[in-house]
PDB file of C-alpha atoms and ligand atoms in Angstrom:
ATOM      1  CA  UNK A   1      33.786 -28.365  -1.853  1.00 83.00           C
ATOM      2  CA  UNK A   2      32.420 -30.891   0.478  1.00 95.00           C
ATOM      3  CA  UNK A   3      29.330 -28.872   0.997  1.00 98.00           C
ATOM      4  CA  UNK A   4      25.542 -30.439   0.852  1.00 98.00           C
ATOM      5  CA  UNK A   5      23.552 -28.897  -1.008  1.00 99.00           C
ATOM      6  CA  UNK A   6      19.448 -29.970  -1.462  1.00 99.00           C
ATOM      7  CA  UNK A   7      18.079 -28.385  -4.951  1.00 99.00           C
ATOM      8  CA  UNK A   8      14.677 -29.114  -5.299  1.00 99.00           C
ATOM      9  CA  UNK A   9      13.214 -29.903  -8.616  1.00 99.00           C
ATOM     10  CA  UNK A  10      16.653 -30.907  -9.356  1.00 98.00           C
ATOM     11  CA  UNK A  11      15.592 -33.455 -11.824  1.00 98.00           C
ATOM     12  CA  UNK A  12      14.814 -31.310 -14.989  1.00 98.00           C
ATOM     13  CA  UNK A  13      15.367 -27.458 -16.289  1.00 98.00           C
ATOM     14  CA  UNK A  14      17.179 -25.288 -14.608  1.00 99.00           C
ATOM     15  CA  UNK A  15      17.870 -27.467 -11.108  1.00 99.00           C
ATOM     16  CA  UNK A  16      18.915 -30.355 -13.090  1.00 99.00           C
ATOM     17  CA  UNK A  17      22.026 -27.616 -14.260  1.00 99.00           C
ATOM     18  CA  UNK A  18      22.555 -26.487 -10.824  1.00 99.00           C
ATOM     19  CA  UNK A  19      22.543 -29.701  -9.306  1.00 99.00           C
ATOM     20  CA  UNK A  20      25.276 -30.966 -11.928  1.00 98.00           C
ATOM     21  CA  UNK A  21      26.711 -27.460 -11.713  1.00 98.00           C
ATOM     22  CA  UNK A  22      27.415 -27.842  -7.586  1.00 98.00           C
ATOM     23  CA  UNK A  23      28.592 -31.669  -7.819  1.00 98.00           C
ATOM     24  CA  UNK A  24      31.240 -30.596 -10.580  1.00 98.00           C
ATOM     25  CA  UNK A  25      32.393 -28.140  -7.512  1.00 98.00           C
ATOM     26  CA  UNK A  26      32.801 -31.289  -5.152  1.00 98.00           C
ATOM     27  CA  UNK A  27      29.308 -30.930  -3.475  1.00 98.00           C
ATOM     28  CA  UNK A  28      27.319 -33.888  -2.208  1.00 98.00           C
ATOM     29  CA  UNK A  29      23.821 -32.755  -3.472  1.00 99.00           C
ATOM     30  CA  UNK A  30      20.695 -34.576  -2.737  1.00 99.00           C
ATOM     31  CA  UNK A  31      18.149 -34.394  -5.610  1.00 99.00           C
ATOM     32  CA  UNK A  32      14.460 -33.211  -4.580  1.00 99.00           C
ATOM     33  CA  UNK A  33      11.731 -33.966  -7.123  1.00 99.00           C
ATOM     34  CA  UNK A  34       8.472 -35.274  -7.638  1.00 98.00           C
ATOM     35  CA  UNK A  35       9.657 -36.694 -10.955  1.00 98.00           C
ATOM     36  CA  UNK A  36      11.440 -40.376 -10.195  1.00 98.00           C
ATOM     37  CA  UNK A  37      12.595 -40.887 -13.728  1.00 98.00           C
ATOM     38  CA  UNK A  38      14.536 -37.571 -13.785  1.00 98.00           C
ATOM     39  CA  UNK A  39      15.382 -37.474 -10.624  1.00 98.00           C
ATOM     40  CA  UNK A  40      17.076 -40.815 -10.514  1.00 98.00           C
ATOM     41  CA  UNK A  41      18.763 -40.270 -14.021  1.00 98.00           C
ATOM     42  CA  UNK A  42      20.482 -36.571 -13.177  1.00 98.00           C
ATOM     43  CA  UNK A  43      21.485 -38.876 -10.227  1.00 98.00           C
ATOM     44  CA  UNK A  44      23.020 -41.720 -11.776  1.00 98.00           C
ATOM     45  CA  UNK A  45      24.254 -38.758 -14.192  1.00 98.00           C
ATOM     46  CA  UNK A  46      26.591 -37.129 -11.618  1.00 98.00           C
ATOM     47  CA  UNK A  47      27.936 -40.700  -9.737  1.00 98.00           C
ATOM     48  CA  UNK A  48      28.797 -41.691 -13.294  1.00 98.00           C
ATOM     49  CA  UNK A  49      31.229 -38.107 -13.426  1.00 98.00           C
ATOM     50  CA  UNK A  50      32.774 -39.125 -10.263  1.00 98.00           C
ATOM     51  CA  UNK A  51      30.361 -37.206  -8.020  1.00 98.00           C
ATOM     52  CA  UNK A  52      28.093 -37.384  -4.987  1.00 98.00           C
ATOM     53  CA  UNK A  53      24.102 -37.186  -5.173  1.00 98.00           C
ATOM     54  CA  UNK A  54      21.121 -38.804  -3.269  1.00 99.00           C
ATOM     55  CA  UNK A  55      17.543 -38.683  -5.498  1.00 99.00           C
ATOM     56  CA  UNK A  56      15.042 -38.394  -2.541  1.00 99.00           C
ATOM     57  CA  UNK A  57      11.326 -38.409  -3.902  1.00 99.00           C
ATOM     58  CA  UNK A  58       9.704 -35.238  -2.840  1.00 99.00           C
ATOM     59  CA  UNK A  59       6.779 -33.225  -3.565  1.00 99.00           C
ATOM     60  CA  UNK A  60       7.796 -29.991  -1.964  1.00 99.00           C
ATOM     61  CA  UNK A  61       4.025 -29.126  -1.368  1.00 98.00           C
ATOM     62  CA  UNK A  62       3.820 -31.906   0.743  1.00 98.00           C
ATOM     63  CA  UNK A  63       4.610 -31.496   4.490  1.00 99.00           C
ATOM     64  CA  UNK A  64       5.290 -35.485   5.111  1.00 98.00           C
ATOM     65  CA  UNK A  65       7.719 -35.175   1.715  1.00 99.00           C
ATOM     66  CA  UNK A  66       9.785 -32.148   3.091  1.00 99.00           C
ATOM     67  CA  UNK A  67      10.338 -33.924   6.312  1.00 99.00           C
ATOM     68  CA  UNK A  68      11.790 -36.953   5.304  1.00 99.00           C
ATOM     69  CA  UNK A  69      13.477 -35.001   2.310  1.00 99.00           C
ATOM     70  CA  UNK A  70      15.431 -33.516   5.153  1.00 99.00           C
ATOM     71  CA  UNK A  71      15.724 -36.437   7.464  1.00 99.00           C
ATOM     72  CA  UNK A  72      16.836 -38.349   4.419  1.00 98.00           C
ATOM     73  CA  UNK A  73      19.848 -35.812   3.569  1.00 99.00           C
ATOM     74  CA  UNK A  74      21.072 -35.401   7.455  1.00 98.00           C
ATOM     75  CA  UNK A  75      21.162 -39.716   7.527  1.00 98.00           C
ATOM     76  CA  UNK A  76      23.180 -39.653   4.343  1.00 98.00           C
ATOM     77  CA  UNK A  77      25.691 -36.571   4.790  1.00 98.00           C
ATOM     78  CA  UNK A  78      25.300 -35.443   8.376  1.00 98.00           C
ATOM     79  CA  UNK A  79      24.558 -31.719   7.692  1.00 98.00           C
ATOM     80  CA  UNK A  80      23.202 -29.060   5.352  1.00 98.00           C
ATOM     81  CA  UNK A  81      24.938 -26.050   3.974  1.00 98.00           C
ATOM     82  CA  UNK A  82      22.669 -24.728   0.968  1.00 99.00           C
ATOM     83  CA  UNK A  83      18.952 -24.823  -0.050  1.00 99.00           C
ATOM     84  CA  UNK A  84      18.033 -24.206  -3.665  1.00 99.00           C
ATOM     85  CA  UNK A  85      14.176 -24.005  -3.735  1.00 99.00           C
ATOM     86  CA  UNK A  86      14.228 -24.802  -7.423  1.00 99.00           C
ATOM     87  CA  UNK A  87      10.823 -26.310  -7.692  1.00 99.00           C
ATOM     88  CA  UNK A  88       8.588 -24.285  -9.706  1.00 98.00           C
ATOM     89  CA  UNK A  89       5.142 -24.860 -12.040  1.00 98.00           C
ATOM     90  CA  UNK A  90       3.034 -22.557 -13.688  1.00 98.00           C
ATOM     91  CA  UNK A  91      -0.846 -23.292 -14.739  1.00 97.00           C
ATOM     92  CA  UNK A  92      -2.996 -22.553 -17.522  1.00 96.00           C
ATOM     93  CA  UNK A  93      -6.455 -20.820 -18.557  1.00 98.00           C
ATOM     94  CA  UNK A  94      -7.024 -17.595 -17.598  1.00 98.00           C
ATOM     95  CA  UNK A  95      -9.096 -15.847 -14.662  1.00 98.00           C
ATOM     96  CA  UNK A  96     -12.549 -16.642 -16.131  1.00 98.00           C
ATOM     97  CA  UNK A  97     -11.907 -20.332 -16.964  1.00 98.00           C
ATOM     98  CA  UNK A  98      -9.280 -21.647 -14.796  1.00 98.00           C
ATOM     99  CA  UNK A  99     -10.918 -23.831 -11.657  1.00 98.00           C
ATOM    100  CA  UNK A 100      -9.345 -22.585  -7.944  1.00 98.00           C
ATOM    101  CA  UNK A 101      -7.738 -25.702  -7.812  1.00 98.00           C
ATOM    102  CA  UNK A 102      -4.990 -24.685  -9.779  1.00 98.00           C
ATOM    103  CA  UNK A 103      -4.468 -21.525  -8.384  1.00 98.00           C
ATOM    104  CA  UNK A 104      -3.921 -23.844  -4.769  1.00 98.00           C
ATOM    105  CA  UNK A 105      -1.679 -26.179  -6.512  1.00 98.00           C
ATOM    106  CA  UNK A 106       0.738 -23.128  -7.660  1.00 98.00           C
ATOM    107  CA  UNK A 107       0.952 -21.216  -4.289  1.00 98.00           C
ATOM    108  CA  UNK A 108       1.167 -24.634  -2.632  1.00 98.00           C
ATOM    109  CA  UNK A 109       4.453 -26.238  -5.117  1.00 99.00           C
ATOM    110  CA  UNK A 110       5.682 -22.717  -5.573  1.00 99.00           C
ATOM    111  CA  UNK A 111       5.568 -20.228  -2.501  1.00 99.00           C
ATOM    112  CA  UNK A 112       4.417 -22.924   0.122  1.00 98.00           C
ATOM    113  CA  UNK A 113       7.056 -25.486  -0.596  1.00 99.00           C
ATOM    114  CA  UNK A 114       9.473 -22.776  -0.812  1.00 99.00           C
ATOM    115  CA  UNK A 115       8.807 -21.466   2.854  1.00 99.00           C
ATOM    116  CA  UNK A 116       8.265 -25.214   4.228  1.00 99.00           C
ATOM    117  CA  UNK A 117      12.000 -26.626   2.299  1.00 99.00           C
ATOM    118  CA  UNK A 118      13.267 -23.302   4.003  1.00 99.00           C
ATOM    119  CA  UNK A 119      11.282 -24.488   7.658  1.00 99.00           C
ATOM    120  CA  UNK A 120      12.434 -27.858   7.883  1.00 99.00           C
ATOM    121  CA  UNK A 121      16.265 -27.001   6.725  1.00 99.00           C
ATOM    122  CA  UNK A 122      16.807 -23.863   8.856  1.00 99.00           C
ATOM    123  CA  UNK A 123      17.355 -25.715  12.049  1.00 98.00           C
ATOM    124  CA  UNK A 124      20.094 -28.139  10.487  1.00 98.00           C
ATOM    125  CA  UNK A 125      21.853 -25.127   9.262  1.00 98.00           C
ATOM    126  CA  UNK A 126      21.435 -23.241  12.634  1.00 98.00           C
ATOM    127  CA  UNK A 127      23.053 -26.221  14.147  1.00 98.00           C
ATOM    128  CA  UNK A 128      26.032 -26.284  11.772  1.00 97.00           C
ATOM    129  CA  UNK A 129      26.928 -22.574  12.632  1.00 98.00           C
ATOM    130  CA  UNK A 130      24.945 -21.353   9.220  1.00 98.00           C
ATOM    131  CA  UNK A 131      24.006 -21.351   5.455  1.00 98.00           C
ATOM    132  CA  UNK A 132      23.154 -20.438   2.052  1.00 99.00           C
ATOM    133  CA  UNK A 133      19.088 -20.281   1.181  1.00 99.00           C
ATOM    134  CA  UNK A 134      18.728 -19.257  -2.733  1.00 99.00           C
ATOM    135  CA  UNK A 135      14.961 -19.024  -3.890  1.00 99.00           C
ATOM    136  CA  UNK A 136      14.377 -19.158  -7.239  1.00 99.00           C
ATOM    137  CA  UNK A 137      11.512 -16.484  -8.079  1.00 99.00           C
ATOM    138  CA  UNK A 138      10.982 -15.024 -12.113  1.00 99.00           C
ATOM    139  CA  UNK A 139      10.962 -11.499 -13.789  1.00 98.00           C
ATOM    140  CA  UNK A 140       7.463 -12.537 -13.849  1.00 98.00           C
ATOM    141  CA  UNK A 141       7.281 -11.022 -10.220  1.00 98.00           C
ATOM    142  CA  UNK A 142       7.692  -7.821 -11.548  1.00 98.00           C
ATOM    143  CA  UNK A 143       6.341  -7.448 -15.218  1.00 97.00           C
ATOM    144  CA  UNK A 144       3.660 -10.176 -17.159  1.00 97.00           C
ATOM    145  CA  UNK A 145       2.246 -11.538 -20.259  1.00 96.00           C
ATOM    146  CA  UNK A 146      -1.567 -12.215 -19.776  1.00 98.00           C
ATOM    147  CA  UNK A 147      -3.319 -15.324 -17.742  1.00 98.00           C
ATOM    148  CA  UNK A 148      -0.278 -16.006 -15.313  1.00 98.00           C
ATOM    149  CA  UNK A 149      -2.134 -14.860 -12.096  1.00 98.00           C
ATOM    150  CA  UNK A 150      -0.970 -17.365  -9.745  1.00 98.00           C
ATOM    151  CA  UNK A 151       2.469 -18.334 -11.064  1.00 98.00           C
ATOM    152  CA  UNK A 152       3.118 -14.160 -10.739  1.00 98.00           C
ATOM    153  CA  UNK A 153       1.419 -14.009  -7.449  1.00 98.00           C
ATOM    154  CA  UNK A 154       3.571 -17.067  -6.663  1.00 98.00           C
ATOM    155  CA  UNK A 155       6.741 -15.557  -7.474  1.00 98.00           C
ATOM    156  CA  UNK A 156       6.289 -11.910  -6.093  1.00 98.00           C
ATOM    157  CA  UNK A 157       5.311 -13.819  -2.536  1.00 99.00           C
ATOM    158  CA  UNK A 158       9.100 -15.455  -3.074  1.00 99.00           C
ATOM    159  CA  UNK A 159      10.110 -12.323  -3.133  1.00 98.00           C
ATOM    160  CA  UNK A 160       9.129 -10.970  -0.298  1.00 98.00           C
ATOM    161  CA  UNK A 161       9.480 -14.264   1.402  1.00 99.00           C
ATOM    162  CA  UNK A 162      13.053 -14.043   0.773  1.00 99.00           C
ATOM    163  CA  UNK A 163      13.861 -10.702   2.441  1.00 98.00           C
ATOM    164  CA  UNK A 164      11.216 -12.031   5.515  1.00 98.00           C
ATOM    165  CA  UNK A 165      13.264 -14.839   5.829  1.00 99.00           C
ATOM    166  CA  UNK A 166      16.410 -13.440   5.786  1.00 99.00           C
ATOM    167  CA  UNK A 167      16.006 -10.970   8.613  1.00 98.00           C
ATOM    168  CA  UNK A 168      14.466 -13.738  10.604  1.00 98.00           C
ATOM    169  CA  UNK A 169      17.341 -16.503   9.725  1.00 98.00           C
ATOM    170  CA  UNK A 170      20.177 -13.843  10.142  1.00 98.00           C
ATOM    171  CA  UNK A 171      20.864 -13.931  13.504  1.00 98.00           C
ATOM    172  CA  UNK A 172      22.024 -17.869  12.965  1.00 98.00           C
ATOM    173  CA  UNK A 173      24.337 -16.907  10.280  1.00 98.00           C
ATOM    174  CA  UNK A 174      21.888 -17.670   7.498  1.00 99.00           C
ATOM    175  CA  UNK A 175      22.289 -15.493   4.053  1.00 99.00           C
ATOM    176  CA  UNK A 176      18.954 -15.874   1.847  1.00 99.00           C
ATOM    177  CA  UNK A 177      18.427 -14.695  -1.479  1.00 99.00           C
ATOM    178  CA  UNK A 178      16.338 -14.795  -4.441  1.00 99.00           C
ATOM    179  CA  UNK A 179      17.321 -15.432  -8.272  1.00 99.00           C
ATOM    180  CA  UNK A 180      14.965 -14.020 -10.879  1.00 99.00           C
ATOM    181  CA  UNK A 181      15.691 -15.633 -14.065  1.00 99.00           C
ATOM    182  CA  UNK A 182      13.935 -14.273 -17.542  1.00 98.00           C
ATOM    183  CA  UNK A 183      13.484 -16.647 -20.119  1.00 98.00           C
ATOM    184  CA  UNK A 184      15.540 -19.399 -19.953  1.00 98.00           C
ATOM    185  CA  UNK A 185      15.976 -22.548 -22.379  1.00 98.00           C
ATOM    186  CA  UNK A 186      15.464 -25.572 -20.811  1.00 98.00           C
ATOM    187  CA  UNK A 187      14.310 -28.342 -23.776  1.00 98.00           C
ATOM    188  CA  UNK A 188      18.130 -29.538 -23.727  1.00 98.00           C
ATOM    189  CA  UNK A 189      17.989 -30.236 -20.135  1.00 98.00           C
ATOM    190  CA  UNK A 190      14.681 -32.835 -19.830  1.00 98.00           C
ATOM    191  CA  UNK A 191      14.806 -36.014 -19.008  1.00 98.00           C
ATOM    192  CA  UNK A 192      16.957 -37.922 -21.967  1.00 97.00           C
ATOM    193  CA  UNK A 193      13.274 -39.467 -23.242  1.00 97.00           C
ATOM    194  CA  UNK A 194      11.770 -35.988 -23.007  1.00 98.00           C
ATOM    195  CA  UNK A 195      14.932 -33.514 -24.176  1.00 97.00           C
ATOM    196  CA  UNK A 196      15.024 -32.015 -27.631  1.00 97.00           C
ATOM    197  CA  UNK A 197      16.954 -29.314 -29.293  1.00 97.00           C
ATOM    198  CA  UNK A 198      15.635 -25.960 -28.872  1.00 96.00           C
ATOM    199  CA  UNK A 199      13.494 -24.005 -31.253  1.00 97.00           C
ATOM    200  CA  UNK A 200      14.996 -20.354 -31.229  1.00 98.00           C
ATOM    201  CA  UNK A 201      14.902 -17.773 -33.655  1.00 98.00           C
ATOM    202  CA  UNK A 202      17.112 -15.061 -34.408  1.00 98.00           C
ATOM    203  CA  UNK A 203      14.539 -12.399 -33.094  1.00 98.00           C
ATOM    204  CA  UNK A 204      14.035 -14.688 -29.544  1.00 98.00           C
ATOM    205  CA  UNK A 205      17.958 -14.296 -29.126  1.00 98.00           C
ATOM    206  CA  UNK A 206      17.970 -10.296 -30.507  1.00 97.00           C
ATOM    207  CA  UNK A 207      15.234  -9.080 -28.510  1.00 96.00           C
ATOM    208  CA  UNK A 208      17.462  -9.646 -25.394  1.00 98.00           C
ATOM    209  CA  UNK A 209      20.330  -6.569 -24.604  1.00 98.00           C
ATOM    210  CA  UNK A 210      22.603  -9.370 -24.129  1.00 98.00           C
ATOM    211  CA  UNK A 211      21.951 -10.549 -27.529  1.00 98.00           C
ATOM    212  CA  UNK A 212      20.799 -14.295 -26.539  1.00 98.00           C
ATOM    213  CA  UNK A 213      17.921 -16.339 -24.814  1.00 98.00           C
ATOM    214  CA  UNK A 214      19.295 -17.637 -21.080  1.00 98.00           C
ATOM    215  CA  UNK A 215      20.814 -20.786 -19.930  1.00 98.00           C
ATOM    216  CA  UNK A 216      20.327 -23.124 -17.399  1.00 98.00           C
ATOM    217  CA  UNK A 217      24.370 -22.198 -16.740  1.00 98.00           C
ATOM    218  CA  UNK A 218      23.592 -19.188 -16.295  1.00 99.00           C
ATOM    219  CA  UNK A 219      21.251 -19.616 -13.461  1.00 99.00           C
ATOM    220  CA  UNK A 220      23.271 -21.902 -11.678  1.00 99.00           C
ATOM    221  CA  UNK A 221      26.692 -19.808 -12.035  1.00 98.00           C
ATOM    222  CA  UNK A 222      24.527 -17.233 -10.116  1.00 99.00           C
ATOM    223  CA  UNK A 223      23.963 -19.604  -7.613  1.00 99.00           C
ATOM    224  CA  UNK A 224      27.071 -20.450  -7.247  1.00 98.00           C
ATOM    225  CA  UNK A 225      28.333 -16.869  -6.960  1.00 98.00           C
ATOM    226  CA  UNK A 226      25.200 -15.917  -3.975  1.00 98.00           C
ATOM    227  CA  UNK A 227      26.907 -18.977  -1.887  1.00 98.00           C
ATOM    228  CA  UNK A 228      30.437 -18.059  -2.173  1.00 98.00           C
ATOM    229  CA  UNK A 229      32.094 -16.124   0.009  1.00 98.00           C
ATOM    230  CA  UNK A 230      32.896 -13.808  -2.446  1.00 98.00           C
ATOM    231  CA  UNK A 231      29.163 -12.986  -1.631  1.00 98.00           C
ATOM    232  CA  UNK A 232      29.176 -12.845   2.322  1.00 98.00           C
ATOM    233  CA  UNK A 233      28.020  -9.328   2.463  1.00 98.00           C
ATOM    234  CA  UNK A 234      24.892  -9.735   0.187  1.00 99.00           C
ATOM    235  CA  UNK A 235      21.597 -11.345   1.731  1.00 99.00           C
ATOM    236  CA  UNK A 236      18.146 -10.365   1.538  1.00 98.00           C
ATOM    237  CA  UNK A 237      18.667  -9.618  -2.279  1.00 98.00           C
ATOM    238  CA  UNK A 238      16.810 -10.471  -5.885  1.00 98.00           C
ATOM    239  CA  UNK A 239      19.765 -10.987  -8.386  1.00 99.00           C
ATOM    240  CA  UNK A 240      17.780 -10.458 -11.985  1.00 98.00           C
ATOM    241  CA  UNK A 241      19.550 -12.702 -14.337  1.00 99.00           C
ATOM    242  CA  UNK A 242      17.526 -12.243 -17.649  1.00 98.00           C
ATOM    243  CA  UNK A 243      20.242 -10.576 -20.356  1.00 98.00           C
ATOM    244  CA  UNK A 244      18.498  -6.971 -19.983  1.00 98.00           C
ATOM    245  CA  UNK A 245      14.776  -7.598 -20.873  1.00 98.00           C
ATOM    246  CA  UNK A 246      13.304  -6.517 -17.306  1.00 97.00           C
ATOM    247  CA  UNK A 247      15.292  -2.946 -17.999  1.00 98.00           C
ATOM    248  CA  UNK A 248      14.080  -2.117 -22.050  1.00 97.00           C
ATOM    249  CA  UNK A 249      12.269   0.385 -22.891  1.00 94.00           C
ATOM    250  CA  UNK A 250       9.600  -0.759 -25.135  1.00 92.00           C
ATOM    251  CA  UNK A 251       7.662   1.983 -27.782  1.00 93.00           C
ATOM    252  CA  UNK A 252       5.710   0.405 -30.837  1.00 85.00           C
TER     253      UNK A 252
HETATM  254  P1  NAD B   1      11.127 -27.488 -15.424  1.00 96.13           P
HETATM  255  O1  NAD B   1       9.677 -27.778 -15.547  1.00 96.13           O
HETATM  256  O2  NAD B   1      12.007 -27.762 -16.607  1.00 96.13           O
HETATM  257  O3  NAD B   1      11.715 -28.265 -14.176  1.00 96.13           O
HETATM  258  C1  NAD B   1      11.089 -28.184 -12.940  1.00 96.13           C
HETATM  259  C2  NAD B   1      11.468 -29.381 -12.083  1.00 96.13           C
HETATM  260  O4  NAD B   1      10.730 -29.262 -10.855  1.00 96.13           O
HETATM  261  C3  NAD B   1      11.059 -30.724 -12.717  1.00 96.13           C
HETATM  262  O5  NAD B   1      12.088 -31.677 -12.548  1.00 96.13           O
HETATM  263  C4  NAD B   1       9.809 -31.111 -11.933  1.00 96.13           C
HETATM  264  O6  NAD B   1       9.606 -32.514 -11.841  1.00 96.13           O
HETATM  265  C5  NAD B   1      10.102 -30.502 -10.570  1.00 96.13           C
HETATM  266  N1  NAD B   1       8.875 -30.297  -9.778  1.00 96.13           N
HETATM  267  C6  NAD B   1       7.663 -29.852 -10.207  1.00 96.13           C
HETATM  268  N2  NAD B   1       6.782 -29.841  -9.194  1.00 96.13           N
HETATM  269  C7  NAD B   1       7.454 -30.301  -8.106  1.00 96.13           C
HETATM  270  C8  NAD B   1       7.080 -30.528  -6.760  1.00 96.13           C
HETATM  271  N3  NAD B   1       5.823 -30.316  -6.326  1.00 96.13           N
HETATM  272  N4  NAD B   1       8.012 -30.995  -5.901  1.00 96.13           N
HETATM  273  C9  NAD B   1       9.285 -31.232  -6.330  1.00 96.13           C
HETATM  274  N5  NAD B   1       9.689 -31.041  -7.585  1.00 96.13           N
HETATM  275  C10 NAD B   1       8.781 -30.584  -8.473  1.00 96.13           C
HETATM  276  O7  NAD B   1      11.214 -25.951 -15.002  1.00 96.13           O
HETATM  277  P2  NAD B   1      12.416 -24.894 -15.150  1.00 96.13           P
HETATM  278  O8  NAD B   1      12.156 -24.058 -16.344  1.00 96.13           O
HETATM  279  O9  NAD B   1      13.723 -25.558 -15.007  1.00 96.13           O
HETATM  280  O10 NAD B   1      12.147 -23.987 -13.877  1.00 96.13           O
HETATM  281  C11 NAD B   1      12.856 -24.139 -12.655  1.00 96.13           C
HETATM  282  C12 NAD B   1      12.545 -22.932 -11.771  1.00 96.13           C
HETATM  283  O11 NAD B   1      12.949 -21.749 -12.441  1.00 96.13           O
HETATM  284  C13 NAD B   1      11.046 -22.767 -11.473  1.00 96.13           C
HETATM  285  O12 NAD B   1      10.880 -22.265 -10.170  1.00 96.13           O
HETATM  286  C14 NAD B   1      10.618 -21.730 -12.490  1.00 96.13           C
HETATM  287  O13 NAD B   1       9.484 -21.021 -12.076  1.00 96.13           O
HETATM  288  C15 NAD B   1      11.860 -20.847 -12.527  1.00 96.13           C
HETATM  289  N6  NAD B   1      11.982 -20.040 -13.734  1.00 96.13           N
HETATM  290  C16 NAD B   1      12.163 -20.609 -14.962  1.00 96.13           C
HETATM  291  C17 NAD B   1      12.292 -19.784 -16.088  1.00 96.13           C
HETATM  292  C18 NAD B   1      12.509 -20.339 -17.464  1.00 96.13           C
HETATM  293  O14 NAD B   1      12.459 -19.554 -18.436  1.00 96.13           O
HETATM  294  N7  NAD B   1      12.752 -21.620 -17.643  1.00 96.13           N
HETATM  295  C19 NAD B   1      12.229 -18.388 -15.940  1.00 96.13           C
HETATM  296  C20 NAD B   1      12.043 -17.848 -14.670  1.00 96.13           C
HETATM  297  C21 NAD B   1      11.930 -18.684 -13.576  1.00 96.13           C
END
């Protein structure tokens, strides 16, 4: 309530939820994405419920982006209590075809822009007498399919990023910790142009011990949970939020 909150890649997916999940709570939340269109839409989306959110334009891999990202949220609201590094891509190919480039591009969006979000907003949260940092990492940290080298490498380095960070950020009140979601449906939560109704069989839903394939609400109630302080005690920590799959046995 009355909080600011910055979610990156809050256009689509998962941060689109969160974003509309924290401005139902009475949060002003600023909007970080490379994507305009979605941006400004999940923006217009939560003024037009009565709420509070700033689109700012950001590629999170870019230093330039990240600074005015931030300058642009302290101008608007004055302070910063929570980070969501959202923003997250994955590549294709596999080791033997796919150019370094994209391997760059991954660690850059994904484990660079998560430390750099983290730089740049640390000091406005120092100043305000603390905050909430929530990194978004995968299940694909700790298990994989094949060809996802860099998106996994990504993802473990949020890992250990997060517990890094919140050592170093503890001693101004910071909490940071790390969400790995499994598989999550997002094709109801694209941009209106883009969104579609999801494709699920009764074996994707089965196959999970909780007996369905993840939300977007689900994510972002775990977010919302990690900054309340309900959770005051817990920092440093990877909340798996993935209905089971990370924990069955599998024997064919
Ligand atoms: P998505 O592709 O639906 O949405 C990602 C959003 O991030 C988009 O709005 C996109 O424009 C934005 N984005 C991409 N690159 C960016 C950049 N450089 N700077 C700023 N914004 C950028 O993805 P999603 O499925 O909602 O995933 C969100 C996060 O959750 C990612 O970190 C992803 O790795 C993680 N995750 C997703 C799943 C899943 O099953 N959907 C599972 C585990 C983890």
């Amino acid at each position: 309530n009355g909080k600011v909150v910055i979610v990156t890649g809050g256009g689509q997916g998962i941060g689109r939820c969160i974003a509309r999940t924290f401005a139902e709570k009475g949060a002003k939340v600023v909007i970080a994405d490379i994507d305009d269109e979605a941006g400004i839409e999940n923006e217009e989306y939560i003024k037009s419920k009565g709420g509070d959110s700033l689109f700012v334009h950001t590629d999170v891999s870019l230093e330039e982006d990240v600074k005015n990202m931030v300058d642009k949220t302290i101008k608007a609201y004055g302070k910063i209590d929570i980070l969501i590094n959202n923003a997250g891509i994955g590549a294709g190919g596999t080791i033997y075809t796919r150019p370094m480039e994209e391997w760059d591009r991954v660690i850059n969006v994904n484990l660079r822009g998560t430390y750099m979000c983290s730089k740049y907003v640390a000091p406005h949260m120092r100043d305000n007498g603390g905050g909430v940092i929530i990194n978004i990492a995968s299940t694909r940290a700790f298990m994989s399919e094949p060809h996802t080298e860099p998106y996994s490498a990504s993802k473990g380095g949020i890992i250990a990023l997060t517990h890094s960070l919140a050592i170093s950020l503890s001693y101004d009140k910071i909490r940071v910790n790390s969400i790995s979601p499994g598989w999550i449906e997002v094709s109801e939560w694209k941009k209106s142009r883009e969104a579609k109704k999801p494709q699920l069989t009764e074996e994707d839903h089965l196959q999970h011990p909780a007996g369905r394939v993840g939300k977007p609400e689900d994510v972002a109630n775990a977010c919302l949970f990690l900054c309340s302080e309900e959770a005051s005690f817990i920092t440093g920590a990877n909340l798996i939020v993935d209905g089971g799959m990370t924990v069955k046995m599998i024997y064919v």
